[in-house]
Coordinates of N, CA and C in Angstrom, one line a residue:
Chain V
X887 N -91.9 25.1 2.6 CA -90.9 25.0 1.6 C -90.8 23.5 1.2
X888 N -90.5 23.0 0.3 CA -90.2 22.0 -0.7 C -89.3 21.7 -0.3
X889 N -89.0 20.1 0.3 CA -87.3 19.7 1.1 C -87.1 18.4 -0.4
X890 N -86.4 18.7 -1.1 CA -85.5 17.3 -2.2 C -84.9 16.5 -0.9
X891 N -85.0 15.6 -1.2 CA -84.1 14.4 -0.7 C -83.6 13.0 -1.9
X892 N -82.1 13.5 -1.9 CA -81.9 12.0 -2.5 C -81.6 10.9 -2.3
X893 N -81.4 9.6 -3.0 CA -80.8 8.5 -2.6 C -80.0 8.1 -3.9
X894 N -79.0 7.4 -3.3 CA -78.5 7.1 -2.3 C -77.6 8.4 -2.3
X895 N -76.6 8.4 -0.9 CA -75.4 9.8 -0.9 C -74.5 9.4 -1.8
X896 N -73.7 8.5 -1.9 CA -72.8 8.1 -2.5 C -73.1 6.9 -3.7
X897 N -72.6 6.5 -4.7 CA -72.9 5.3 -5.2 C -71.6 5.1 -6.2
X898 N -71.0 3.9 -6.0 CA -70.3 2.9 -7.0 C -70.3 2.1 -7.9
X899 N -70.4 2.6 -9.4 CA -70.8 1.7 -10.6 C -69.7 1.5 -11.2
X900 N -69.6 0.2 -11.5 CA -68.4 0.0 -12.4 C -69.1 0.3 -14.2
X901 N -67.7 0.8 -15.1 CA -67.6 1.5 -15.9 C -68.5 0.4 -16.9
X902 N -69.7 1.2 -17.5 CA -70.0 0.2 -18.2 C -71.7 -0.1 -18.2
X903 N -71.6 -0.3 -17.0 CA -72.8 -0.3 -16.0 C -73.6 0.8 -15.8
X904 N -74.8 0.4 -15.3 CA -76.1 1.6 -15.1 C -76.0 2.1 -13.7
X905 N -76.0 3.1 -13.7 CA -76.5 4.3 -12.0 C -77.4 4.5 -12.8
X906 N -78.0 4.8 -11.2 CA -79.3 5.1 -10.4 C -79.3 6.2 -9.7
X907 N -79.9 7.3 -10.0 CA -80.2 8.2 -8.6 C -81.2 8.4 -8.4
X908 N -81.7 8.8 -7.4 CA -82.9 9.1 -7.2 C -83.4 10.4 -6.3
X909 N -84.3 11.3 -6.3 CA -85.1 12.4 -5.8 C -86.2 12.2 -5.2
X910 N -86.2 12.4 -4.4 CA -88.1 12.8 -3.9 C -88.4 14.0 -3.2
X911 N -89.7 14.5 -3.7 CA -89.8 16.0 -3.3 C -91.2 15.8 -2.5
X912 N -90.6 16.8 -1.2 CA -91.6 16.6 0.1 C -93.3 16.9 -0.8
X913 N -93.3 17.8 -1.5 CA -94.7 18.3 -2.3 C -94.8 18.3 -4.4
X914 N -95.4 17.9 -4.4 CA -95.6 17.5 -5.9 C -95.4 18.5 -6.9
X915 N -94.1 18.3 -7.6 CA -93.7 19.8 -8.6 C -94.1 19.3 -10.2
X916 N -95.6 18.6 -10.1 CA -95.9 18.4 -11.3 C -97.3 19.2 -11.2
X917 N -96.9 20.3 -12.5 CA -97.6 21.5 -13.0 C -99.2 20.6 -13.6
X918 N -100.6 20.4 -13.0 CA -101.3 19.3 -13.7 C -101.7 20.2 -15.0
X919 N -101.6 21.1 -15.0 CA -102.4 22.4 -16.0 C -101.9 22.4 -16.8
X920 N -100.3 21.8 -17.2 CA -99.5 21.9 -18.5 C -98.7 20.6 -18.2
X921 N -99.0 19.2 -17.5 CA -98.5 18.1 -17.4 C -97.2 18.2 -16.9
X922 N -96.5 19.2 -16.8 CA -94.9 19.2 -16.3 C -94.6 19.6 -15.1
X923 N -93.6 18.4 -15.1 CA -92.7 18.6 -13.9 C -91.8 19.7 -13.5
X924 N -91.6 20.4 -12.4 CA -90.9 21.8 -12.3 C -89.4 20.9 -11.6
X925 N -88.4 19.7 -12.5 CA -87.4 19.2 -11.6 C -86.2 19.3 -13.0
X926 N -85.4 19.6 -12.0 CA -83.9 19.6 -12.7 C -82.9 18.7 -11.9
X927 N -81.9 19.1 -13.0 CA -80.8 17.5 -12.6 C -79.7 18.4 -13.2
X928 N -78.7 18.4 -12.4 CA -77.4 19.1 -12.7 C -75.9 18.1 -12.1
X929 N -74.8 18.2 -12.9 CA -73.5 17.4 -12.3 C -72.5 18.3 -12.2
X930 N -72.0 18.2 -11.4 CA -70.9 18.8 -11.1 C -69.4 18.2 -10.8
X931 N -68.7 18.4 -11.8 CA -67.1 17.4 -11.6 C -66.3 18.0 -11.2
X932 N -65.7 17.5 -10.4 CA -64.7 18.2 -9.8 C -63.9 19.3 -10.1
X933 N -63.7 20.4 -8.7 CA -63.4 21.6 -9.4 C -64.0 22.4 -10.7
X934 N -65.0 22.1 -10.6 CA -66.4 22.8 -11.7 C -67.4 23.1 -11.3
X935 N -67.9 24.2 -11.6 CA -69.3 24.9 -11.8 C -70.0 23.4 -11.9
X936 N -71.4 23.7 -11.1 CA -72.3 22.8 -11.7 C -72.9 23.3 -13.5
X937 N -73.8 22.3 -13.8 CA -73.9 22.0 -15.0 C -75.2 21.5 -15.2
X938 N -76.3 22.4 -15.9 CA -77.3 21.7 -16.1 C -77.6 20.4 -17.0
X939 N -78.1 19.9 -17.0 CA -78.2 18.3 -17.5 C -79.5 18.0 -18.0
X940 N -80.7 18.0 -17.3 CA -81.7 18.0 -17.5 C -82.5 18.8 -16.9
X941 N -84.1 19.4 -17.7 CA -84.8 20.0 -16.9 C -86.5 19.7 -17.2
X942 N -87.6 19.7 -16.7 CA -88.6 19.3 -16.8 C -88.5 18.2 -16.6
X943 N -88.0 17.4 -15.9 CA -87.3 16.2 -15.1 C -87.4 15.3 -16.5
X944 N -87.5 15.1 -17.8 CA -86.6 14.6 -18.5 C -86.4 15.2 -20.2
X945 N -86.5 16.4 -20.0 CA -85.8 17.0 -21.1 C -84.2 17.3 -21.1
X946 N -83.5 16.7 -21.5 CA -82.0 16.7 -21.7 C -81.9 18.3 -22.4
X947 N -80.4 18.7 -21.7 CA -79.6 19.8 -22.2 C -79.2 19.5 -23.9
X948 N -79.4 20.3 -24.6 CA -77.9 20.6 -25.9 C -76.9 20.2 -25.4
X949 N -76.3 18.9 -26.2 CA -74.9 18.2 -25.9 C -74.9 17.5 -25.0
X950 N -75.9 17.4 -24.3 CA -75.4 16.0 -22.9 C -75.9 15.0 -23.8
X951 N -75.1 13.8 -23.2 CA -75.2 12.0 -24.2 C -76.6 11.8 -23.6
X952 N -77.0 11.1 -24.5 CA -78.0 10.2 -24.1 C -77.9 9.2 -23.4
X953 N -77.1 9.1 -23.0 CA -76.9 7.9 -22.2 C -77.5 8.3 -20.4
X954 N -77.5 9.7 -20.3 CA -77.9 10.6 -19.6 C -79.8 10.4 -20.0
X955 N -80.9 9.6 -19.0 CA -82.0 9.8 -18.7 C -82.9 10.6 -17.5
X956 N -83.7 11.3 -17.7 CA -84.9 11.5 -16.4 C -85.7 10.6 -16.7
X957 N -86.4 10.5 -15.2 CA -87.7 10.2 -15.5 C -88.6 10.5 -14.7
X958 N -89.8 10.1 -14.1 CA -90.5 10.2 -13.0 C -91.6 11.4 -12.7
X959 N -92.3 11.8 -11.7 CA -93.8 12.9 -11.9 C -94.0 12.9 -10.6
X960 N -94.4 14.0 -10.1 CA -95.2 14.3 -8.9 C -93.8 14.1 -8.0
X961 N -93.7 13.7 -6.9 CA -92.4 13.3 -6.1 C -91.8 12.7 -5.9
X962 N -91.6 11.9 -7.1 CA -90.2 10.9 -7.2 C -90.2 10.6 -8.5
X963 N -88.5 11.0 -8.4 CA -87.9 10.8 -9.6 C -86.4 10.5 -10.1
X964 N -85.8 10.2 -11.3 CA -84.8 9.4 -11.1 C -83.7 9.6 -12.3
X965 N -82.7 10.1 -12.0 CA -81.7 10.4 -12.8 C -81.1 9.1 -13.4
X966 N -81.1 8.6 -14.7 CA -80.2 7.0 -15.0 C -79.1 7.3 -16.3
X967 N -77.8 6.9 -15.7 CA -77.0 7.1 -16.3 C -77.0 5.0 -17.3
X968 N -77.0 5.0 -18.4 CA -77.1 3.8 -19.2 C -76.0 3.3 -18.9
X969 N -74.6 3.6 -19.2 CA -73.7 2.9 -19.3 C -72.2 4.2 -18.9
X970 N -72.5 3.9 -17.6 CA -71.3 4.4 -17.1 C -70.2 4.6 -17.6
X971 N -69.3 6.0 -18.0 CA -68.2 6.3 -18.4 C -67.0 7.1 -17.2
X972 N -65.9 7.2 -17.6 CA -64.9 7.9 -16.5 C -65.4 9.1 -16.1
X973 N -65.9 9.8 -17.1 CA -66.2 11.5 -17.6 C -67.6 11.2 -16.3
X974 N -67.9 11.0 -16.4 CA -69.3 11.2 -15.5 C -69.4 10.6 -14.0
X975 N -68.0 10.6 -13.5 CA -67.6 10.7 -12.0 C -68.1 12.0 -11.7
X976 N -68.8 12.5 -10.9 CA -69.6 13.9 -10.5 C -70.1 13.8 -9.0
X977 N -70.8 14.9 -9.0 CA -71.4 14.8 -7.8 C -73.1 15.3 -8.5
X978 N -74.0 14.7 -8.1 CA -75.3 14.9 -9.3 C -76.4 15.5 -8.4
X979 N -77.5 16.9 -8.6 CA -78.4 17.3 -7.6 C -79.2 17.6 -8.4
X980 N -80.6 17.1 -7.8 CA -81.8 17.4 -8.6 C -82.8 18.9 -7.7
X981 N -82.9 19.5 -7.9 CA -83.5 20.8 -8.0 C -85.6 20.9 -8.6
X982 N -85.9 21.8 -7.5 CA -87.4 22.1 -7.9 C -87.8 23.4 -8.4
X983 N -88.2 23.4 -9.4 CA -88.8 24.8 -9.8 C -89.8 25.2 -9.3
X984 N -90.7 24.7 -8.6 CA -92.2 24.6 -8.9 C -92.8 25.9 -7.6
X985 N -93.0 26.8 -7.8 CA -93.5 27.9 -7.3 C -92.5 28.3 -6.1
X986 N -91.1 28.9 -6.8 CA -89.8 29.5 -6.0 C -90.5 30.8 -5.6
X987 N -90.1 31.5 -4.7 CA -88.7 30.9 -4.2 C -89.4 30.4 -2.7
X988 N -88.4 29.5 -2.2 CA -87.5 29.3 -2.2 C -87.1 28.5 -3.3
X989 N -85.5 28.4 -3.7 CA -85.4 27.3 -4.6 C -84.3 26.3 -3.8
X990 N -85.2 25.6 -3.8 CA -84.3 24.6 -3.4 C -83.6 22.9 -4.0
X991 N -82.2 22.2 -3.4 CA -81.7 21.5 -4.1 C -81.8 20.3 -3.4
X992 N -81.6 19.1 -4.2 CA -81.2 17.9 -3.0 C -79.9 17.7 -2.6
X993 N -79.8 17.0 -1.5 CA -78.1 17.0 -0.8 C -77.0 17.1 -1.9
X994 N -77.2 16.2 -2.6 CA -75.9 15.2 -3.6 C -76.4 13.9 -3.1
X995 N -75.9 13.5 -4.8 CA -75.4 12.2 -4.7 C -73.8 12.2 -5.1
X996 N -72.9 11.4 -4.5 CA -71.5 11.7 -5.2 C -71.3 10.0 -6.3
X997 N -71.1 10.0 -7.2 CA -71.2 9.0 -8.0 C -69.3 8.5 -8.8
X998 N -69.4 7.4 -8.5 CA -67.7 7.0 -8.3 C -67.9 5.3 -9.4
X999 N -66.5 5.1 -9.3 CA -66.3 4.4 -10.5 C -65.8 3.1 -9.4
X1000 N -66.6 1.8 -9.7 CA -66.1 0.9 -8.4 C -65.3 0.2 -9.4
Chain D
X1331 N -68.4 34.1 -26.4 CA -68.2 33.0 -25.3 C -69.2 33.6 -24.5
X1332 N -70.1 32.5 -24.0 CA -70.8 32.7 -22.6 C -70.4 32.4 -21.8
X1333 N -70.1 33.5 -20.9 CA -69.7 32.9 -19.5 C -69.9 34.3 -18.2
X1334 N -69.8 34.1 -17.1 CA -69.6 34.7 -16.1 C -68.5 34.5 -15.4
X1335 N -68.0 35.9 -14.8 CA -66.9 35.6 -14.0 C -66.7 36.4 -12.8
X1336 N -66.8 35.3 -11.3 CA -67.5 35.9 -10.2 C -66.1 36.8 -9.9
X1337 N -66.1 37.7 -8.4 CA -64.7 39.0 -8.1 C -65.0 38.8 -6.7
X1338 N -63.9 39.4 -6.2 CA -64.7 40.0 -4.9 C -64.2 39.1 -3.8
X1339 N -64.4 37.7 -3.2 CA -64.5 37.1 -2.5 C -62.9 37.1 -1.8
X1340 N -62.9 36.7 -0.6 CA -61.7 36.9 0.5 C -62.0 36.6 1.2
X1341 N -60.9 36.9 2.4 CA -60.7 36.4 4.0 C -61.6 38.1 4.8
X1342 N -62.6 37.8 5.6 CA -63.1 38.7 6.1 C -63.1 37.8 7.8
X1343 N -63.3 39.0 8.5 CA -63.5 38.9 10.4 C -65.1 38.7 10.0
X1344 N -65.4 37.8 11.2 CA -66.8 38.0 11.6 C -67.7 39.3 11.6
X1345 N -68.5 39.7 11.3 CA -69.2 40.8 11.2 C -69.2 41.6 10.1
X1346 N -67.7 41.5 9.9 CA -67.8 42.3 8.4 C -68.1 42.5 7.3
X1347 N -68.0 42.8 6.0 CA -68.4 42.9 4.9 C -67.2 42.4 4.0
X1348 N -68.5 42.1 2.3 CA -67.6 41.8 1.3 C -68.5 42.6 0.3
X1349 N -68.2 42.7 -1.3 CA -69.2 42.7 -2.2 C -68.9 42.1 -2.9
X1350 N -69.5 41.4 -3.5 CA -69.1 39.9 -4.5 C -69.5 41.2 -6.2
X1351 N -68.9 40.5 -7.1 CA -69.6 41.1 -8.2 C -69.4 39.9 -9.4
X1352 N -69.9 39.9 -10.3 CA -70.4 39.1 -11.3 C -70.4 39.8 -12.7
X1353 N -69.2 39.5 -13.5 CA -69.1 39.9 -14.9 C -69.7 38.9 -16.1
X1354 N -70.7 39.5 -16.6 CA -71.4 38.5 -17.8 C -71.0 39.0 -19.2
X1355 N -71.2 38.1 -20.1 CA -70.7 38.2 -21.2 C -71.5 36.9 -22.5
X1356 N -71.6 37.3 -23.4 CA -72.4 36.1 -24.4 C -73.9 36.2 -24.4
X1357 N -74.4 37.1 -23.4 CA -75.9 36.6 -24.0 C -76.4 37.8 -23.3
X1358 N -77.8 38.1 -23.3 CA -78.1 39.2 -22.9 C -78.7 39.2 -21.8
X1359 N -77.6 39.8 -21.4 CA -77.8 40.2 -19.5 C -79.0 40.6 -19.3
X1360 N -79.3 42.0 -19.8 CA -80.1 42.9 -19.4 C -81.7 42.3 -19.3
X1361 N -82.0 41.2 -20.0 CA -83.5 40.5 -19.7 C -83.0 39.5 -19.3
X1362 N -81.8 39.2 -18.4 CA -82.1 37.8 -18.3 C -82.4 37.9 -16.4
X1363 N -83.1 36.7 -15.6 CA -82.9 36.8 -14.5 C -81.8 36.2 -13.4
X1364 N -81.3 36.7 -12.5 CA -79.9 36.4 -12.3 C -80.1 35.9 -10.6
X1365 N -79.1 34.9 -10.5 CA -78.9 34.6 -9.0 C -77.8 34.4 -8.1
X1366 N -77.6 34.3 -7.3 CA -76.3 34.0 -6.3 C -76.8 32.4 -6.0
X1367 N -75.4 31.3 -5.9 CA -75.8 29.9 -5.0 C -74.5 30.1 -4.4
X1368 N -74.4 29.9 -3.3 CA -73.1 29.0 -2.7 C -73.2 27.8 -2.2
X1369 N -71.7 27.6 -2.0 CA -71.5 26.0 -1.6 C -70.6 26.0 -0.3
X1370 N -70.8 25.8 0.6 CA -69.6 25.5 1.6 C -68.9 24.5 1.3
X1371 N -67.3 24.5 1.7 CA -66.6 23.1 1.7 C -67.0 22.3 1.7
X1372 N -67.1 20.9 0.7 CA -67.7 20.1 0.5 C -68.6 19.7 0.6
X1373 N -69.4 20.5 1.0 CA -71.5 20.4 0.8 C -72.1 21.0 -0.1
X1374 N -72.9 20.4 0.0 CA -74.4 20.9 -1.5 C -74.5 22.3 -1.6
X1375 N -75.2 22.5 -3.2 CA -76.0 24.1 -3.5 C -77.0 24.4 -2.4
X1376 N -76.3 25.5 -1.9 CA -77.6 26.8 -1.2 C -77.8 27.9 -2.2
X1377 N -78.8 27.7 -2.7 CA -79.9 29.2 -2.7 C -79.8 30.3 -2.3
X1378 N -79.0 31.2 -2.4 CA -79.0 32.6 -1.4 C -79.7 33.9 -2.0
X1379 N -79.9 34.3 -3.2 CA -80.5 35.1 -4.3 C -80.9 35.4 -5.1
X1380 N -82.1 36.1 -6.0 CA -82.4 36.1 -6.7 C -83.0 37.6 -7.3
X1381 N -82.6 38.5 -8.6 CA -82.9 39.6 -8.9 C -83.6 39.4 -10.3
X1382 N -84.8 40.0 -10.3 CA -85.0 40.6 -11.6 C -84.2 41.0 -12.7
X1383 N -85.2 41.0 -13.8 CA -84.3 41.5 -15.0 C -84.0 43.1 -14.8
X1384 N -85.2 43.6 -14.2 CA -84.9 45.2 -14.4 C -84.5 45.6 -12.8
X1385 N -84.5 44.6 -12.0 CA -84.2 45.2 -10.8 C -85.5 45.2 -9.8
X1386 N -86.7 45.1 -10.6 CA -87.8 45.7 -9.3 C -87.3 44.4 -8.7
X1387 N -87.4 43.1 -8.5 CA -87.8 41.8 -7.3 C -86.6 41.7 -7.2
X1388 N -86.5 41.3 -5.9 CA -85.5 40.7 -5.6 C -85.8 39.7 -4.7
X1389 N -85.0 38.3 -4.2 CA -85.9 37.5 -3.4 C -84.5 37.0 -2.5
X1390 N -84.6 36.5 -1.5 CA -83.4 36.3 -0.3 C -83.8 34.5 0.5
X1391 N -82.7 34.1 0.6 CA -82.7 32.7 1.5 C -83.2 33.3 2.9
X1392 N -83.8 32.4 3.5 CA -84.1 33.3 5.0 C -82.8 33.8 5.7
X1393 N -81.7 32.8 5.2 CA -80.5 32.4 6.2 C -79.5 33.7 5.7
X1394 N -80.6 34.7 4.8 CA -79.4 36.1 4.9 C -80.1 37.0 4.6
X1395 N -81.4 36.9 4.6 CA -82.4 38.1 4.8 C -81.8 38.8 5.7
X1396 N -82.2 39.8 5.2 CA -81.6 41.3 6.2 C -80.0 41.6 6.1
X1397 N -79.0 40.6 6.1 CA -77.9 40.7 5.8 C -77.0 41.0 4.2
X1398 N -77.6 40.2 3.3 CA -76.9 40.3 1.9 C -78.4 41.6 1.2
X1399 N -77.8 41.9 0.1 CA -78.4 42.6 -1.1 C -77.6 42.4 -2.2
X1400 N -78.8 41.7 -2.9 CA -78.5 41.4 -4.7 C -79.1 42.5 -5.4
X1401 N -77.9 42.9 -6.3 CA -78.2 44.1 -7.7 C -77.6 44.2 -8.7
X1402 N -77.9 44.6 -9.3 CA -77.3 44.6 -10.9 C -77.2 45.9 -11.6
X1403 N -76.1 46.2 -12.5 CA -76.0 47.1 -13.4 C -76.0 46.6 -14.7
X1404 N -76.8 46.8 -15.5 CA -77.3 46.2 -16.8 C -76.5 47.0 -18.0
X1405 N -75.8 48.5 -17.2 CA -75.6 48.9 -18.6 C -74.0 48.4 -18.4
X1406 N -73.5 47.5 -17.3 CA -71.9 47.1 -17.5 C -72.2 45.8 -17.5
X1407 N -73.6 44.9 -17.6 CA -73.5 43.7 -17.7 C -73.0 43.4 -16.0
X1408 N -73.2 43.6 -15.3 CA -72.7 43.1 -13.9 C -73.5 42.6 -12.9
X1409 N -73.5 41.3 -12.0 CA -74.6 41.4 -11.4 C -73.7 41.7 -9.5
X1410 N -74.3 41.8 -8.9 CA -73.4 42.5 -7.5 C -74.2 41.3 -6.4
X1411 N -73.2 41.3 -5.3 CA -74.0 40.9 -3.9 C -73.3 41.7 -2.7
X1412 N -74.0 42.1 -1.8 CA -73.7 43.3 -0.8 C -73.5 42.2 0.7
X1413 N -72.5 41.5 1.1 CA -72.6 41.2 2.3 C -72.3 41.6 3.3
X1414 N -73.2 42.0 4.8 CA -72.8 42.5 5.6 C -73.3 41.9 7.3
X1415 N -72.5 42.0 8.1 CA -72.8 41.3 9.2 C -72.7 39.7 9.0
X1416 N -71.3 39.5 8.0 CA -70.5 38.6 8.1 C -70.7 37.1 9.3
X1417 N -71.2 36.2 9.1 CA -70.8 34.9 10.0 C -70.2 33.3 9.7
X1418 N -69.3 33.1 10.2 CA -68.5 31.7 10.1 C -69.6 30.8 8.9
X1419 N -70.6 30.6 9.3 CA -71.4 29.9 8.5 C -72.1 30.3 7.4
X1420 N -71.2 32.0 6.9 CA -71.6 32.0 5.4 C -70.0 32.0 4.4
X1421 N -69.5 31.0 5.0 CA -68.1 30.4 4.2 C -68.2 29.8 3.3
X1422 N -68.3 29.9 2.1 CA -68.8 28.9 1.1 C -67.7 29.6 -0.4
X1423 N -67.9 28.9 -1.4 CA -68.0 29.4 -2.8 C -69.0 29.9 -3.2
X1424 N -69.1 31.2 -4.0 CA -70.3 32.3 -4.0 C -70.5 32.0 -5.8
X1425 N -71.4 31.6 -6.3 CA -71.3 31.3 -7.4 C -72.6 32.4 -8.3
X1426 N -72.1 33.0 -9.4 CA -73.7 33.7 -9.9 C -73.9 32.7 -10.9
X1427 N -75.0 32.4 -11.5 CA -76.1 31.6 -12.0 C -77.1 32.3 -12.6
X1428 N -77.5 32.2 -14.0 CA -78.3 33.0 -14.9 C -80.0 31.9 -15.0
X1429 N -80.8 32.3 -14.6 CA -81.8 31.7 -14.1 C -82.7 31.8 -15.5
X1430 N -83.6 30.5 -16.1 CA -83.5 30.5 -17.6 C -84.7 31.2 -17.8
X1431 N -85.8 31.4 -16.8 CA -86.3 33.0 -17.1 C -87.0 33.3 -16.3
X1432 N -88.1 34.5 -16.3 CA -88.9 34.8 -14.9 C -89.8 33.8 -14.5
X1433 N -90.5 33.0 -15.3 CA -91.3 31.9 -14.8 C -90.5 30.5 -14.3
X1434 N -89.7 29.8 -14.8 CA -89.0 28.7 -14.7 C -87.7 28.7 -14.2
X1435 N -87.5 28.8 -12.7 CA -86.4 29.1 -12.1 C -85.7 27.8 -11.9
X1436 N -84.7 27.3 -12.7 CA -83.5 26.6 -12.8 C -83.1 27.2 -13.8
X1437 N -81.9 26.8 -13.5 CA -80.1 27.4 -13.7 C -79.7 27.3 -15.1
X1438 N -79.4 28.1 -16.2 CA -79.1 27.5 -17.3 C -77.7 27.9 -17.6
X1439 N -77.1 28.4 -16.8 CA -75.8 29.1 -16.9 C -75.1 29.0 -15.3
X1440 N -73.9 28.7 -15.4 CA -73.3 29.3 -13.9 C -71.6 29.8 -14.2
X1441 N -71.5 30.2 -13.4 CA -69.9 30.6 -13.0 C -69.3 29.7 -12.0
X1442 N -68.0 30.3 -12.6 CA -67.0 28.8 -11.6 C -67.0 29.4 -10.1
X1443 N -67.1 30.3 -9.6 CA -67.4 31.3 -8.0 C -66.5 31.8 -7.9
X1444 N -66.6 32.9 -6.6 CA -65.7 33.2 -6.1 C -65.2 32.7 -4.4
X1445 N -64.5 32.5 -3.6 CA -64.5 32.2 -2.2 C -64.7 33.0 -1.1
X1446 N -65.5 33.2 -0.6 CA -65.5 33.8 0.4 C -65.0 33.4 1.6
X1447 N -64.3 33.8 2.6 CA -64.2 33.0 3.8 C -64.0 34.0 5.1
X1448 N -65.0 33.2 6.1 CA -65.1 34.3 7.2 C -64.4 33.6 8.4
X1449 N -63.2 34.3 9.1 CA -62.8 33.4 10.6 C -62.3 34.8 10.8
X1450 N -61.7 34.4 12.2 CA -60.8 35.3 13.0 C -59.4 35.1 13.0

């Protein structure tokens, strides 16, 4: 099975400022046959359903900001928020598509306003 | 409006049973593929299920193989989960999640859950 691991667990950005998250996947969920990555990125705010965000580790959802980036290929890769807002206090998990099941997620990151 | 809305979930004894069920609405159930995640108190998405559009596949987390069953009735839009042989450590929020299709399994839809909780 494919283990996600993120970094960091927690992180503190003041408003304004760039977060970082980051993924790495025990085995490579980049498809070489069609160049894509099988990774997602979802947030979850409190008391909410998660929420997808990105998928193909950097195709953005309908309606999420741009300020919201993927990036990254093969097993590591990296959620970046440009300029931190209130609204985007969450808890953030990146997810593998790449020959389910199983499907599995990474821990969390929980992402806070320092 | 798209949305789902999970049922079902309670205070159950160890061993026992629940049946979660899942009401859809906004988009078309009947080809879409569907799943169960839960969350225990304050920890990460688990994986627990996954059913076809028509029902033939179904696919199970190891950690409830043999215990749960995922199904669906397509002509009420509903998707179901059968739990039985109940244990403390399947306590979580039971969430269904519309999977965005048979090839590309992440989440494009979820529901707010329902709670399950298992003690004595």
């Amino acid at each position: 099975d494919i283990v996600m691991t993120q970094s960091p667990d927690s992180l503190a950005v003041s408003l304004g400022e760039r977060a970082t998250i980051n993924c790495k996947s025990s085995q490579s969920v980049l498809d070489t046959s069609y160049n894509k990555n099988y990774l997602a990125w979802y947030q979850q705010k409190p008391g909410q359903p998660p929420k997808l965000l990105i998928s193909w580790a950097s195709t953005r959802e309908s309606g999420v900001p741009d300020r919201f980036s993927g990036s990254g290929s093969g097993t590591d890769f990296t959620l970046t928020i440009s300029s931190l807002q209130a609204e985007d206090v969450a808890v953030y998990y990146c997810q593998h598509y790449n020959s389910p099941p199983p499907i599995t997620f990474g821990q969390g990151t929980r992402l806070e306003i320092k | 409006e798209v949305q789902m809305l999970e049922s079902g979930g309670g205070l159950v004894q160890p061993g026992g049973s629940l049946r979660l069920s899942c009401a859809a609405s906004g988009f078309t159930f009947s080809s879409s593929v569907m799943s169960w995640v839960r969350q225990a108190p304050g920890k990460g998405l688990e994986w627990v299920s996954v059913i076809s559009s028509s029902s033939a596949n179904t696919y199970y987390a190891d950690s409830v193989k043999g215990r749960f069953t995922i199904s669906r009735d397509n002509s009420q839009n509903t998707l179901f989960l059968q739990m039985n042989s109940l244990r403390a450590e399947d306590t979580a929020l039971y969430h269904c999640a519309k999977i965005y299709n048979n090839h590309y399994w992440y989440f494009d839809l979820w529901g707010r859950g329902t709670l399950v909780t298992v003690s004595s």
